[in-house]
Coordinates of C-alpha atoms in Angstrom, one line a residue:
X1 CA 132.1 92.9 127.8
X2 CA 129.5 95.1 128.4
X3 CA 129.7 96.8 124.7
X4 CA 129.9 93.4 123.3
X5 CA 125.9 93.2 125.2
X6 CA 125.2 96.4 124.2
X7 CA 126.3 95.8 120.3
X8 CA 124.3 92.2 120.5
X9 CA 121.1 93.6 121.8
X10 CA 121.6 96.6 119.1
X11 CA 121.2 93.8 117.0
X12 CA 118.7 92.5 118.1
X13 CA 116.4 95.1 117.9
X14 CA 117.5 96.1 114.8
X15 CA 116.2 92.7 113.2
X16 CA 113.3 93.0 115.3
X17 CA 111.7 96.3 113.2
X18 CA 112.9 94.8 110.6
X19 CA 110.8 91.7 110.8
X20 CA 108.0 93.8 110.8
X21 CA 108.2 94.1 106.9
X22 CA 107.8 97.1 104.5
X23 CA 105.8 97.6 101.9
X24 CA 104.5 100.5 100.1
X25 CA 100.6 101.8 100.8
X26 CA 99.0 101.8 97.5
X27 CA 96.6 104.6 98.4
X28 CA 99.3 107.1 100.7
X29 CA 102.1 106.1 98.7
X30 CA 104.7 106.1 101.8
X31 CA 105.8 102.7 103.1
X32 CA 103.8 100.6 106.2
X33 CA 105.2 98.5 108.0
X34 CA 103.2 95.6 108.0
X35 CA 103.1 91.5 108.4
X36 CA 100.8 90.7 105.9
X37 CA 101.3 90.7 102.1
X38 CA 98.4 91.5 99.9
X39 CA 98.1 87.6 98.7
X40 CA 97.7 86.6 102.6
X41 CA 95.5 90.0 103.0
X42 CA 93.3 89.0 100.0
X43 CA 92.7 84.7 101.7
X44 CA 92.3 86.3 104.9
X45 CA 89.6 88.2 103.4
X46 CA 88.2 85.7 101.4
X47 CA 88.0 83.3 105.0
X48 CA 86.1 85.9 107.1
X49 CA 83.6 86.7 104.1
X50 CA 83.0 83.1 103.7
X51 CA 82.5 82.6 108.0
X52 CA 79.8 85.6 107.4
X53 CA 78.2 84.4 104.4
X54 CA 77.7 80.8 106.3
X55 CA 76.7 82.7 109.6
X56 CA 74.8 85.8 108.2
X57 CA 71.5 86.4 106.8
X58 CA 72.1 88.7 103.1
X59 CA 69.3 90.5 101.8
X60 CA 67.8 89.3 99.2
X61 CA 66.7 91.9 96.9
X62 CA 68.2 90.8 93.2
X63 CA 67.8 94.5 91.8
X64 CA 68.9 96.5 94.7
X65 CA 72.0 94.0 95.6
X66 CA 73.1 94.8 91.8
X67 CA 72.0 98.2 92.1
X68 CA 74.8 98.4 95.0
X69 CA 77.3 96.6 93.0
X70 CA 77.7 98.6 90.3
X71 CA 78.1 101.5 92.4
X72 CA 80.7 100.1 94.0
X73 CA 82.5 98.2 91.2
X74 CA 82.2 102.1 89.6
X75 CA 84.0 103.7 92.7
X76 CA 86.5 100.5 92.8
X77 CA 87.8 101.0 89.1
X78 CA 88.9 104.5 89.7
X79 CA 90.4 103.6 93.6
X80 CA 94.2 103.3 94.8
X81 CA 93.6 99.3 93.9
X82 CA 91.2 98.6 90.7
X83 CA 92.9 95.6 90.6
X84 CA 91.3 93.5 93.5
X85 CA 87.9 91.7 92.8
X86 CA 85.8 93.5 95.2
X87 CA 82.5 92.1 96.4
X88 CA 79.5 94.0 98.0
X89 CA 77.0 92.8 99.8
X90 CA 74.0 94.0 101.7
X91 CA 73.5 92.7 105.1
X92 CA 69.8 91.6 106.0
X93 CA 69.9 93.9 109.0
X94 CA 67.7 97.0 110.0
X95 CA 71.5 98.0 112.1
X96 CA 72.9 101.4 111.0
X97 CA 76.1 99.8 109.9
X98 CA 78.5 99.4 106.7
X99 CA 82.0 97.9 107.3
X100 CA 85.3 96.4 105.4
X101 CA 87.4 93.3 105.3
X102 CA 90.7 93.0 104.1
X103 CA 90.7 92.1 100.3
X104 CA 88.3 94.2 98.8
X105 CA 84.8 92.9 100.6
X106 CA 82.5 95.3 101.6
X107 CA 79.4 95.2 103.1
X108 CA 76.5 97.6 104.0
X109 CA 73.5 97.1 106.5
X110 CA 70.0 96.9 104.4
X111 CA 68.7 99.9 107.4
X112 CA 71.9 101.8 106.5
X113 CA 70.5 102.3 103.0
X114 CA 67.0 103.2 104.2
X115 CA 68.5 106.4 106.0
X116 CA 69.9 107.4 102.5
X117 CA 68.7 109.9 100.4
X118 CA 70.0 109.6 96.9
X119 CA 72.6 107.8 94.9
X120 CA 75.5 110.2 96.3
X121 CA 75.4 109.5 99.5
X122 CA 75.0 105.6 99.1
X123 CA 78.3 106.1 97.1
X124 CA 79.6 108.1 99.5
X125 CA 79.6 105.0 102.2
X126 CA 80.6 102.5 99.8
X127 CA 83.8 104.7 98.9
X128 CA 84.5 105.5 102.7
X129 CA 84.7 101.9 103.0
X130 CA 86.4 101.0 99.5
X131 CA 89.1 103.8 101.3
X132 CA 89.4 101.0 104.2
X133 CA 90.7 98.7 101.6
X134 CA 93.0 100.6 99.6
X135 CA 94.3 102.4 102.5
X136 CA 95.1 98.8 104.3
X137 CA 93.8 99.7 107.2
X138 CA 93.1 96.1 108.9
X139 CA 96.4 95.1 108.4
X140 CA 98.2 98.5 109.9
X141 CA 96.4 97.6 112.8
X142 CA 97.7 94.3 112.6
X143 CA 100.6 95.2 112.5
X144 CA 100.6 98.3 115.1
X145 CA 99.4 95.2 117.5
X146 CA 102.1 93.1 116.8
X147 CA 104.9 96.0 116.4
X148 CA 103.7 97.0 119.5
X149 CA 104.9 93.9 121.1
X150 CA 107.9 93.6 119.4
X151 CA 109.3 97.0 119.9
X152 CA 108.2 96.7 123.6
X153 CA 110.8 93.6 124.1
X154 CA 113.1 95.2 122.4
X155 CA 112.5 98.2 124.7
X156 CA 113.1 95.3 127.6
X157 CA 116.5 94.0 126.3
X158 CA 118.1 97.6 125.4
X159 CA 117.8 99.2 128.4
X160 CA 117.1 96.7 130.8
X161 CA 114.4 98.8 132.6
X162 CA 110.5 97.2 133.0
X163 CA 109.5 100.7 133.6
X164 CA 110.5 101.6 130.3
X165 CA 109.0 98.4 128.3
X166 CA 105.8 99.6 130.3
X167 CA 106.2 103.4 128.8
X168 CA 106.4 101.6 125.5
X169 CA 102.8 99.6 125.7
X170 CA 101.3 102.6 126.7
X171 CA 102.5 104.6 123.9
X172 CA 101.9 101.5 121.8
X173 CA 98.4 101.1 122.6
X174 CA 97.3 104.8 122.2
X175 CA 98.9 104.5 118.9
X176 CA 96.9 101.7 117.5
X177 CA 94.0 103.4 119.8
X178 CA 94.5 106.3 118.2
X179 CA 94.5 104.9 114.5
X180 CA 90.5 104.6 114.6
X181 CA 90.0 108.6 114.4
X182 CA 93.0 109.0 112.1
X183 CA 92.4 106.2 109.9
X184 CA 88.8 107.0 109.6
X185 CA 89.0 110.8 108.5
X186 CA 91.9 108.6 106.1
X187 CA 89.2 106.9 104.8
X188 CA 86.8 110.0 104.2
X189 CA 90.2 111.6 102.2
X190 CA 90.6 108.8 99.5
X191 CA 86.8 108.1 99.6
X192 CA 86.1 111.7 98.5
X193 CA 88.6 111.3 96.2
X194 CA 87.1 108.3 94.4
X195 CA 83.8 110.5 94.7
X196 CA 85.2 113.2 92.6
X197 CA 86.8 110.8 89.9
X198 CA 82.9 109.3 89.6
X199 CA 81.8 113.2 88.8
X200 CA 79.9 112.7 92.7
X201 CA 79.7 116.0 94.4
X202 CA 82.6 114.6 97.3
X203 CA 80.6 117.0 99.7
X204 CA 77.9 114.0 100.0
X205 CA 80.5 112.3 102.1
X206 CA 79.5 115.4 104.8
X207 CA 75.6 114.9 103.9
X208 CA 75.9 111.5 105.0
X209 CA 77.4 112.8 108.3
X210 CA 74.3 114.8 108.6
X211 CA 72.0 111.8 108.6
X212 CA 73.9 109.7 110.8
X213 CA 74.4 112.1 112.9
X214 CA 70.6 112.9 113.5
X215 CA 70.2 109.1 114.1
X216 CA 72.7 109.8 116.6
X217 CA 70.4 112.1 118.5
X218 CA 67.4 110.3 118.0
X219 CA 69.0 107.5 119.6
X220 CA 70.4 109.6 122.4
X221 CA 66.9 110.6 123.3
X222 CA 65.2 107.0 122.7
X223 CA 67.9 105.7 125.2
X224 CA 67.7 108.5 127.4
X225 CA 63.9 107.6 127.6
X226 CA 64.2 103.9 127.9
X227 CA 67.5 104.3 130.8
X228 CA 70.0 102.6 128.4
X229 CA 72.9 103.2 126.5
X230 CA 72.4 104.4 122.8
X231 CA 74.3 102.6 120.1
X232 CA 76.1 104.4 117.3
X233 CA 77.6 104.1 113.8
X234 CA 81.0 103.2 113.8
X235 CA 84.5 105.1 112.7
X236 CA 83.9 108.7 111.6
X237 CA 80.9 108.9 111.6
X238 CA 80.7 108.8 115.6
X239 CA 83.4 110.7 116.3
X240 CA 83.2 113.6 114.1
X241 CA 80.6 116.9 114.5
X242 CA 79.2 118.1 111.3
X243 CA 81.6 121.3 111.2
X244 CA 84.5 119.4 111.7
X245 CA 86.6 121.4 110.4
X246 CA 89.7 118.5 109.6
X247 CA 87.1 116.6 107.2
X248 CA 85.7 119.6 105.5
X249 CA 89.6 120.5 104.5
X250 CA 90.0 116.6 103.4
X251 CA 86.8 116.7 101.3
X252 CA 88.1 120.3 100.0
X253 CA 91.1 119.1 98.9
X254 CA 89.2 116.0 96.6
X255 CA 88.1 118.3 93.9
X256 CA 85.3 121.0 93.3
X257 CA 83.2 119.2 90.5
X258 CA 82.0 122.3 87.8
X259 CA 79.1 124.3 88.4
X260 CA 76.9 123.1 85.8
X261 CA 77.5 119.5 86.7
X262 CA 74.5 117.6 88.3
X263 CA 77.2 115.7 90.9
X264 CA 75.7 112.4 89.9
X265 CA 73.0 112.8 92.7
X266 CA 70.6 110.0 91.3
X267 CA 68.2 110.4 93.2
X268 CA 65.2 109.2 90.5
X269 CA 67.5 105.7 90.5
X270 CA 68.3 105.9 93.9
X271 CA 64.0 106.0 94.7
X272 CA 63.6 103.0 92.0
X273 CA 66.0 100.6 93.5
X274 CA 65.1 101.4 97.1
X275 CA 61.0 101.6 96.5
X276 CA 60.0 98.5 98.6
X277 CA 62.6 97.8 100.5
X278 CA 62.1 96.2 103.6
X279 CA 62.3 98.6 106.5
X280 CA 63.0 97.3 110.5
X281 CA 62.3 93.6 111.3
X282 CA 62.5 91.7 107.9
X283 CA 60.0 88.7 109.0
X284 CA 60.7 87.0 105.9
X285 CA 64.4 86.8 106.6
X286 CA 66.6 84.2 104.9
X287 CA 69.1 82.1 107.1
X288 CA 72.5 81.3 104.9
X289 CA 72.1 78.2 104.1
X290 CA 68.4 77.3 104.4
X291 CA 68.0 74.7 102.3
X292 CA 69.9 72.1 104.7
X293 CA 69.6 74.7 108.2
X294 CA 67.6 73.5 110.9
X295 CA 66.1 76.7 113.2
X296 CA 64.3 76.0 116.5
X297 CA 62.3 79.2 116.8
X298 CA 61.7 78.8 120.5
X299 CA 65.0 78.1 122.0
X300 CA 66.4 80.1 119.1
X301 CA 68.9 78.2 117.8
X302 CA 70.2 76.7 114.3
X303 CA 72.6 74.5 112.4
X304 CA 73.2 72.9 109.7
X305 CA 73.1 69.1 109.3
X306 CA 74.1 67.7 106.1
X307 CA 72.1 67.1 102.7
X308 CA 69.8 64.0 102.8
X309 CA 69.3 64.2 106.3
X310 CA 66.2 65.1 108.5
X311 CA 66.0 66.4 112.0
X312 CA 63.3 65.2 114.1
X313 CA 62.1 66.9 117.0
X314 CA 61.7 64.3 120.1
X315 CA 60.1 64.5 123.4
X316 CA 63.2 65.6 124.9
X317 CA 65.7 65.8 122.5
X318 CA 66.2 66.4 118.5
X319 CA 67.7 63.6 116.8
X320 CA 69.4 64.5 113.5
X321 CA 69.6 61.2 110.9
X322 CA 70.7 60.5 107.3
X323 CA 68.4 58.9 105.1
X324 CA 69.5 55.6 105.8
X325 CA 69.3 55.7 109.1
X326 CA 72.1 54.0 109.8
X327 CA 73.3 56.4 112.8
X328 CA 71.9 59.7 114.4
X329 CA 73.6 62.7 116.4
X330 CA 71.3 63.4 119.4
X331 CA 71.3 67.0 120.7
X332 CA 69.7 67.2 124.5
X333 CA 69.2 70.3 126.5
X334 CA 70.2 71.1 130.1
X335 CA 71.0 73.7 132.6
X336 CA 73.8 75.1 133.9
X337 CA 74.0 74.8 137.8
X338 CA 77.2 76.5 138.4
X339 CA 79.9 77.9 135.8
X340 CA 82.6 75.3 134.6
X341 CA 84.6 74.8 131.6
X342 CA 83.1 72.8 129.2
X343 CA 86.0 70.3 129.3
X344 CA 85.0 69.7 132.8
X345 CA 81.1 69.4 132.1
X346 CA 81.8 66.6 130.2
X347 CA 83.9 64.7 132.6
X348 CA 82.1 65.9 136.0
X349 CA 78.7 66.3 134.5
X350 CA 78.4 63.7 131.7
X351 CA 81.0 61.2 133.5
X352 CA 82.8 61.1 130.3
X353 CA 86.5 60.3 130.7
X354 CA 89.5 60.2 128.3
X355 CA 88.7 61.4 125.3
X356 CA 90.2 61.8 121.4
X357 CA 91.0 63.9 119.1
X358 CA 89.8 66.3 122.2
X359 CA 89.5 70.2 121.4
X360 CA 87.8 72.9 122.7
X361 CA 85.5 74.7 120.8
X362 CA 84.5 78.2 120.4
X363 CA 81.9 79.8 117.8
X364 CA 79.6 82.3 117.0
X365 CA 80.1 83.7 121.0
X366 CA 79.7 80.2 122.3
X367 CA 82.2 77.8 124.4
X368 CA 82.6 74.3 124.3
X369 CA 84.5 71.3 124.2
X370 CA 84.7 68.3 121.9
X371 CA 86.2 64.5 121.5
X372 CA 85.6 60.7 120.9
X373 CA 85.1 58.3 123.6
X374 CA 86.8 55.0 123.1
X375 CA 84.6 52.5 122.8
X376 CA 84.8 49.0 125.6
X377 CA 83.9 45.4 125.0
X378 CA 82.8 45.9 121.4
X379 CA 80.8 49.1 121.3
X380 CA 81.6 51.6 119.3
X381 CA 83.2 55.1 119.6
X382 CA 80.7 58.3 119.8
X383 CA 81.6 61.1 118.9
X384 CA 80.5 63.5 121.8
X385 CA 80.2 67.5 122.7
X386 CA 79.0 70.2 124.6
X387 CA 78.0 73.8 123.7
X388 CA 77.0 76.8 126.7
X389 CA 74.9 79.1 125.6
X390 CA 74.0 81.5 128.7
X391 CA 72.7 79.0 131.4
X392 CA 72.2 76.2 128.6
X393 CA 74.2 73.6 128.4
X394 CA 73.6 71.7 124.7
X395 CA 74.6 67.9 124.6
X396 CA 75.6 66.1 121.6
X397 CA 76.3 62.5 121.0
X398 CA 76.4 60.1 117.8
X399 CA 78.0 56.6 117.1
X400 CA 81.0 56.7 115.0
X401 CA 80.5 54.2 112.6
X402 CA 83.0 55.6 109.8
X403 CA 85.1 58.6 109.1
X404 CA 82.2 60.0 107.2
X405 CA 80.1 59.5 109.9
X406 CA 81.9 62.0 112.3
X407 CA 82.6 64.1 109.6
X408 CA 78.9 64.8 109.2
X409 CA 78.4 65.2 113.1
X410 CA 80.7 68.3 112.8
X411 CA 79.2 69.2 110.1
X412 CA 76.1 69.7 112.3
X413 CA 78.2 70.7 115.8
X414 CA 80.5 73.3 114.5
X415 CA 77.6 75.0 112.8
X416 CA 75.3 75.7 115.7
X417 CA 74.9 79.0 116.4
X418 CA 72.0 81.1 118.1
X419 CA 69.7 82.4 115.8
X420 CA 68.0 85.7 115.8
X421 CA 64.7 84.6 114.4
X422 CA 62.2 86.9 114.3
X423 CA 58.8 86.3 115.0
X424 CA 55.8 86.0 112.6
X425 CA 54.2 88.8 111.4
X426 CA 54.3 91.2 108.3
X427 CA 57.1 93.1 107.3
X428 CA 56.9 97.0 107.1
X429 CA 57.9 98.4 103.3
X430 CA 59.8 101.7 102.3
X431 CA 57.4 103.2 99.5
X432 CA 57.8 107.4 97.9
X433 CA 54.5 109.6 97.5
X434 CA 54.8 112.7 96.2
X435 CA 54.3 115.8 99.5
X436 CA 50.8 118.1 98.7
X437 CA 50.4 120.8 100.8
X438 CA 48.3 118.8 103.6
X439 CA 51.0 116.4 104.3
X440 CA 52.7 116.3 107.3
X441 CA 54.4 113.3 109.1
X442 CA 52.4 113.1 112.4
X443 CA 49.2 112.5 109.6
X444 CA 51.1 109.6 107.4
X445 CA 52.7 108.3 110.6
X446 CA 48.7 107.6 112.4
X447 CA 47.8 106.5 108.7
X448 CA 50.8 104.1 108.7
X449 CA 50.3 103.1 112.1
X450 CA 53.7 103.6 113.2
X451 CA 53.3 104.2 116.4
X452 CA 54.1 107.0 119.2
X453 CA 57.4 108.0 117.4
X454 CA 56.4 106.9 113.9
X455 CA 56.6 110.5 113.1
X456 CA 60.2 111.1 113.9
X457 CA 61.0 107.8 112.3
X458 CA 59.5 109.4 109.1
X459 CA 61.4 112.7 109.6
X460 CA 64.6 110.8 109.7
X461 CA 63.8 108.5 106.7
X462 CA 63.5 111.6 104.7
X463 CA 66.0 114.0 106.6
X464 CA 63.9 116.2 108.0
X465 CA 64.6 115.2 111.8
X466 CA 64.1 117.2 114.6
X467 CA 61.0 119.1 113.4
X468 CA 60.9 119.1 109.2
X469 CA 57.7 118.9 107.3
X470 CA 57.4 117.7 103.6
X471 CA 57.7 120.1 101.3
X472 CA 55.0 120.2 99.0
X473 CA 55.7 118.7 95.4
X474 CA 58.7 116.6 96.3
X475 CA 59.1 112.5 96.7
X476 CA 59.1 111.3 100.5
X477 CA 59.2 108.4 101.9
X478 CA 56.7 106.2 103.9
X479 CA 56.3 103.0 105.4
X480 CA 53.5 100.6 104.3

């Protein structure tokens, strides 16, 4: 009897790992074990870029946005999967960032690019993260998490032991844990590769390393001044030195362009596209969406309401209408007096009982809840929801008059989000000069007006931070 059990859960676990699904990594050429295939990888993609394109501002630079793309749609031809349609676009953030989605989209902060110092090492972060894609990397992790689980019950049922199961989450979770150092110097490996097939010096993968890493230390000492805790670039380029020796092998091992060849370092197109680029707080920023996006700049909030229709801005509330006028969502403000769910707020707060089609909601780091009441003695259903935003509590309410009706009042309640609007002023520009032999960065920093540590800012525009001065005849950059 009991080798019957023991056979049966043999059998079990066996089906178990093999559930997980195989399927072989384009870019490492050994199988993964994954849940996802690509067609599921590439629509999970495609959602997620359309949630940040709806939700995001993009920068809106025509020649540098193409600039990027044809860097990356170079890299992407001669990567482990020229055959996905990848997309690149630049976030309309002064964040030192540049990140992947499954699928091929890739997407680089606009104060990423401002740190860079020629076409190379722009290429150099676009391939790192073209290597996310080709490698698979959000789907290993998916399916570390979920393998993780599986092989843990399996754990349970072959040996009958919690103690073990428990042995097997830890291990588990330092594995996919550990998959964010491993993956990333992954990443650096086929990115250097695809650097060498462009004829880039691969080496420009460690230059941008450098740069990173002295915004690294700059923020270390800002935060250090200011009692808080500095922020950092994600992946490798937080967690490796500059002589790490692991990534100088991997880079090694891409390919030693010839001597007499230039590397593709660009830097005379690199200055053209990036000559007035916005630098810090873009006051000009572009909401997705603005054409039908309502913003309230002092609550700092925004949605969008559908075309034709107004918002008006009441004594206390905002009304949002259609053209006709025939119904209007109402959005009033409250405080919070002690935490609930939202569910409850509605029925303890607002005295709102059964409701339906009732769902909770949760967006753009909000909670709420949302439902039709049933309309009594003639009047009409409303469609009806709540939205917490720190101590805020955001009330919404419209008549239902018709399907399209509610379908609109989504439109506008699944949509709001808080809005990082900046306030008015005049944006700062990244413009080149050529050095002389008086320049110096404490001088175009007072010129500039910049500020106590405009200076060091300029040093680590250019690459010259802790304590580099401009070498005479050569292009720098300065903010205007």
């Amino acid at each position: 009897m009991k080798c019957l059990q023991v056979c049966a859960l043999s059998l079990v676990l066996i089906s178990t790992i093999a559930s997980l699904g195989c399927a072989v990594n384009p870019a490492t050429g050994t199988p993964d074990f994954v849940f996802m295939s690509e067609e599921s990888e590439i629509k999970k993609g495609r959602e997620l870029h359309e949630k940040i394109i709806a939700s995001t501002p993009i920068y809106q630079d025509e020649s540098l946005n193409q600039y990027v793309n044809e860097i990356g749609q170079k890299l992407a031809k001669l990567s482990d999967r020229p055959d996905l349609a990848y997309t690149f676009t630049i976030i309309d953030s002064p964040d030192i960032n540049a990140f992947a989605l499954p699928g091929g989209y890739i997407y680089i902060n606009r104060g990423l690019i401002g740190y860079l110092n020629n076409e190379a090492q722009l290429a150099a972060v676009i391939a790192h993260e073209i290597a996310h894609v080709t490698a698979r990397h959000t789907v290993r992790q998916d399916a570390a998490r979920k393998g993780a689980s599986a092989v843990s019950v399996a754990t349970v049922l072959t040996t009958g032991s919690i103690v073990a199961a428990d042995a097997a989450d830890l291990w588990a979770s330092a594995a996919v844990s550990g998959y964010g150092r491993d993956m990333e110097l992954e990443a650096d490996s086929y990115g250097a590769q695809y650097l060498y097939r462009a004829k880039y010096d691969p080496n420009a993968m460690i230059d941008v390393i450098g740069v990173l890493k002295d915004q690294e230390r700059y923020a270390r000492f800002r935060a250090k001044e200011a009692g808080q805790k500095p922020k950092s670039y994600h992946g490798v380029f937080s967690t490796h030195p500059r002589n790490d020796q692991r990534l100088q092998e991997v880079i090694a091992t891409a390919g030693t362009l010839p001597k007499d060849a230039d590397g593709q370092i660009n830097s005379v197109a690199f200055r053209q596209a990036t000559n007035g680029m916005v630098v810090g707080i873009n006051y000009d920023m572009a909401m997705p969406g603005q054409e039908n996006r309502y913003i309230h700049r002092k609550l700092g909030f925004t949605f969008v309401h559908p075309a034709g229709w107004q918002v008006e801005n009441q004594r206390s509330s905002l009304v949002a209408l259609p053209a006709d006028k025939h119904t209007q969502l109402t959005l009033g403000i409250a405080l919070l007096k002690v935490p609930m769910e939202p569910s409850a707020y509605l029925r303890d707060e607002l005295n709102i009982g059964l409701l339906g089609q009732s769902e909770p909601l949760s967006q753009f780091g909000l909670l709420g809840h949302t439902g039709i009441t049933q309309g009594k003695d003639g009047q009409p259903s409303q469609r009806v929801a709540v939205l917490f935003q720190g101590n805020r509590a955001y009330q919404f309410a419209g008549v239902v008059t018709s399907a399209q009706d509610d379908t609109d009042f989504m439109t506008i309640i699944q949509s709001f989000q808080p809005a990082r609007v900046p306030p008015k002023g005049t944006s700062k520009r990244l413009r080149y000069v050529l050095a002389n032999a008086n320049t110096s960065y404490e001088a175009l920093a007072n010129h500039g007006r910049l500020g106590a540590n405009g200076a060091d800012q300029l040093r680590l525009l250019n690459g010259d931070y802790p304590r580099g001065e401009p070498t005479p005849g050569e292009w720098i950059k300065i903010v205007e």
